[in-house]
CSV table of C-alpha atoms in Angstrom, one decimal:
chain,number,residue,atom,x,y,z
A,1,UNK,CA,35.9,16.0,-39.3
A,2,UNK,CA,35.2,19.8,-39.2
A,3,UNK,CA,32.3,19.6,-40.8
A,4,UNK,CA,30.8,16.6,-38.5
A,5,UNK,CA,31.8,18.6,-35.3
A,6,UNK,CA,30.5,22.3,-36.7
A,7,UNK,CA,27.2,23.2,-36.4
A,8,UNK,CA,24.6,22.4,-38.7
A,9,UNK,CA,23.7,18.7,-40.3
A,10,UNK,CA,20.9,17.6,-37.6
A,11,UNK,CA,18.6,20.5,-36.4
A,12,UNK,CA,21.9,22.2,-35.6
A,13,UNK,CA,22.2,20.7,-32.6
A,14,UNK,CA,25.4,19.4,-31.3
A,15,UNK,CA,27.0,17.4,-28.5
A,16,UNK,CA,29.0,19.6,-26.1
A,17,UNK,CA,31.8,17.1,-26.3
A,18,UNK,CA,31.8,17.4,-30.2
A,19,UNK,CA,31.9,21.1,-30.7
A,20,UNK,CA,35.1,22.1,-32.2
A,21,UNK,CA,38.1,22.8,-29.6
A,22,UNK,CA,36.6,20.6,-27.2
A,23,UNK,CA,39.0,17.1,-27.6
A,24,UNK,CA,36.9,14.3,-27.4
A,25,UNK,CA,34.1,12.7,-26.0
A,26,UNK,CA,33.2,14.7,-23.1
A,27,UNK,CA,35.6,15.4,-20.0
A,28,UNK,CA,33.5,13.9,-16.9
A,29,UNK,CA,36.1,12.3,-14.6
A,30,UNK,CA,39.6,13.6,-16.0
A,31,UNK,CA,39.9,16.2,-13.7
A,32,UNK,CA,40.9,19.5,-16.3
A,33,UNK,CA,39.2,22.2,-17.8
A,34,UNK,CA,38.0,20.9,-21.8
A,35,UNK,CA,39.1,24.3,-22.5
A,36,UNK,CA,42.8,24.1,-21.3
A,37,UNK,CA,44.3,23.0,-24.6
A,38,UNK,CA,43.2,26.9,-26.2
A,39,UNK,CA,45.3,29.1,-22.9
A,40,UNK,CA,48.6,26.3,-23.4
A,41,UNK,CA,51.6,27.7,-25.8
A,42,UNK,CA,52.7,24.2,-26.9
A,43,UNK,CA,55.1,23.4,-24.6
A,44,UNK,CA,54.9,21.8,-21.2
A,45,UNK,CA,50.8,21.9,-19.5
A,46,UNK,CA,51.7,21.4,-16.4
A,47,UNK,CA,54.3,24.4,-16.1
A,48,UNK,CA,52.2,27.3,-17.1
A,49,UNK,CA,54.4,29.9,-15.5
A,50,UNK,CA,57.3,28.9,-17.9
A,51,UNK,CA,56.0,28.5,-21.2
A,52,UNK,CA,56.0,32.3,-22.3
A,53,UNK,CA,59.3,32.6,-24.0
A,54,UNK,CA,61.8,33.5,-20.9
A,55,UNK,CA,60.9,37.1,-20.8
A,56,UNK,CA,63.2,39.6,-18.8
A,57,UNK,CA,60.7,41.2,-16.7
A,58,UNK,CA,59.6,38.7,-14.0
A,59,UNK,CA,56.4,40.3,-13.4
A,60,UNK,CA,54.9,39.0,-16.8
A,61,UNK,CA,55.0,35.4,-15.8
A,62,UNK,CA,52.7,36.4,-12.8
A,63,UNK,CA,50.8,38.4,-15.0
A,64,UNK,CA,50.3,35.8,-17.5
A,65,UNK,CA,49.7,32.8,-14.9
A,66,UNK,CA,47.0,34.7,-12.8
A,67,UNK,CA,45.5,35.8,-16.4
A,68,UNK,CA,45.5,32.1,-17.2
A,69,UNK,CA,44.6,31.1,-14.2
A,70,UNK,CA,41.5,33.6,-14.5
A,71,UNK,CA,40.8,32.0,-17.8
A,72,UNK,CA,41.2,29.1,-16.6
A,73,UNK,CA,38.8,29.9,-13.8
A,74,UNK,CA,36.3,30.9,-16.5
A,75,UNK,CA,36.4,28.0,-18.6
A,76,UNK,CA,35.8,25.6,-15.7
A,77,UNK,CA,32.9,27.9,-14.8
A,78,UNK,CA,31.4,27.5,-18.3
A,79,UNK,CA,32.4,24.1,-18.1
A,80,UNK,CA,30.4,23.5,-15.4
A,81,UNK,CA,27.7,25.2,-16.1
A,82,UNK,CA,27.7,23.4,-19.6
A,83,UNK,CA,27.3,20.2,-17.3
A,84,UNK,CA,24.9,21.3,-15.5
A,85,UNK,CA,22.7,22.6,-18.4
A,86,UNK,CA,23.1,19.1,-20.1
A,87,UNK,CA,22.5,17.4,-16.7
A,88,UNK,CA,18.6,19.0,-16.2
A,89,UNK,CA,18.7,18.2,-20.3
A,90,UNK,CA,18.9,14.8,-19.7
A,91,UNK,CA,16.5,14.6,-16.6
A,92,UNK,CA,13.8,16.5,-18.7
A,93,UNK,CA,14.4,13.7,-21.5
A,94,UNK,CA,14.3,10.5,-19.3
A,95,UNK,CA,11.2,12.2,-17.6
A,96,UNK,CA,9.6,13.0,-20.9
A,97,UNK,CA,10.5,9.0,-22.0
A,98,UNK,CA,9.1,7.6,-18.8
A,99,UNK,CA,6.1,9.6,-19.5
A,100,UNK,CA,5.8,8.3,-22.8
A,101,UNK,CA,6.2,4.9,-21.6
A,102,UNK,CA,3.7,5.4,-18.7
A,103,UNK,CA,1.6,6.5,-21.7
A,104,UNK,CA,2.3,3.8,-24.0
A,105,UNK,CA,1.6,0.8,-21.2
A,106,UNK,CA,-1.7,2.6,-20.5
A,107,UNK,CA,-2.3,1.9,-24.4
A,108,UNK,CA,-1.7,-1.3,-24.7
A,109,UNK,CA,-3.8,-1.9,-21.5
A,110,UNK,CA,-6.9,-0.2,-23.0
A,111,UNK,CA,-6.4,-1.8,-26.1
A,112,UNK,CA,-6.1,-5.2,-24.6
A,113,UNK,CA,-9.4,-4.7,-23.3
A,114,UNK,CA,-10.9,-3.6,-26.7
A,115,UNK,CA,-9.5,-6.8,-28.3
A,116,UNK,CA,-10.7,-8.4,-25.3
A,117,UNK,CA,-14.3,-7.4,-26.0
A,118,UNK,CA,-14.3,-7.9,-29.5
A,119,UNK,CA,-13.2,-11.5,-29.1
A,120,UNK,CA,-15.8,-12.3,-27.2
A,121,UNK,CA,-18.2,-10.1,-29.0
A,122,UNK,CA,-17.1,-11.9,-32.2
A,123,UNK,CA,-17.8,-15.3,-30.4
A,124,UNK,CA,-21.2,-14.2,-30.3
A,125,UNK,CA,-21.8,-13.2,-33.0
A,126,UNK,CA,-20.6,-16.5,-34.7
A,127,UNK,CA,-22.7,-18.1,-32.1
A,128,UNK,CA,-25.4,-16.4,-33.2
A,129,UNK,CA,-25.1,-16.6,-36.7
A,130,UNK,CA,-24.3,-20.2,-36.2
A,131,UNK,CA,-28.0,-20.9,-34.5
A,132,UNK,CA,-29.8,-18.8,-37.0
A,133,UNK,CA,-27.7,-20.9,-40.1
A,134,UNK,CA,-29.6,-23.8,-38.2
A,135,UNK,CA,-32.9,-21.9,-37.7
A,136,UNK,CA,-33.0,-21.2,-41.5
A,137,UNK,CA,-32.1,-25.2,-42.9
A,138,UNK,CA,-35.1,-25.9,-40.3
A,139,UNK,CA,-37.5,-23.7,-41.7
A,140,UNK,CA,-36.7,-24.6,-45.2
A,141,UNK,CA,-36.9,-28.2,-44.4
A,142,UNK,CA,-40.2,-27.3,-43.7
A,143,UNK,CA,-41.0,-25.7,-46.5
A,144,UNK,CA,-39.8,-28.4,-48.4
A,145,UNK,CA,-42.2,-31.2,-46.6
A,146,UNK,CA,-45.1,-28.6,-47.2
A,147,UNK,CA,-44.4,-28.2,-51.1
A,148,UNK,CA,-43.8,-32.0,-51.1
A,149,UNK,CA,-47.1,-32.8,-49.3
A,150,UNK,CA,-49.0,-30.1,-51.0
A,151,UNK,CA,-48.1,-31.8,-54.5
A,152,UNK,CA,-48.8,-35.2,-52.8
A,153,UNK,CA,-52.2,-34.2,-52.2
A,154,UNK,CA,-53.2,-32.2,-55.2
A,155,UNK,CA,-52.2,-35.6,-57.1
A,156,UNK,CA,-55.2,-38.1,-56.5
């Protein structure tokens, strides 16, 4: 599973929601940081204050919540601008394929019209060559009754 989340494999490019240390399939609508899970100790998320061993001093669980908090701060930041960055990503992409497609229709319309004209240029062509087939069996028909009348005659 590490090595289908790492980098490499396709161009080297990967999702943001399958980077390692990232849990999951994206994080659009659930409301936390994707980076939460690396500033938690293991025991309860939602108490961050209260998760640093029960130190004496009561100024280090201040220390460590506004540091969290900070990193917190950061992460969403990053998070964000992740989002954001993969947001004008995608817009690029679907304008790039509705320019493609744009293209493509234009295609097939040009090419329509090129079968268009050879069909009926092929038409008239076998048209042609149809009335010249006919042409030809008339002129040797001809031929024939000349050679035939020809010998007729040379015969007393």
């Amino acid at each position: 599973a590490a090595a289908a989340g790492g980098r490499g494999g396709r161009g080297g490019r990967v999702h943001p929601a399958a980077a390692p240390g990232r849990g999951g399939r994206g994080g659009r609508g659930k409301g936390k940081p994707l980076a939460e899970p690396e500033f938690s100790s293991g025991s309860d998320q939602g108490d961050l204050g209260s998760s640093d061993g029960g130190g004496s001093s009561g100024a280090e669980p201040g220390k460590s919540r506004k540091k969290q908090q900070v990193s917190m701060d950061d992460a969403e930041r990053r998070h964000q601008a992740l989002q954001e960055k993969n947001r004008r990503a995608q817009r690029r992409f679907r304008e790039r394929q509705k320019t493609k497609l744009t293209d493509l229709h234009t295609q097939i319309d040009e090419l329509t019209g090129k079968v268009s004209t050879l069909q009926s240029e092929n038409q008239a062509l076998h048209s042609r060559t149809s009335i010249l087939e006919k042409v030809l069996d008339m002129r040797n028909e001809q031929i024939q009754v000349m050679q035939e009348t020809k010998e007729a005659s040379s015969y007393p």
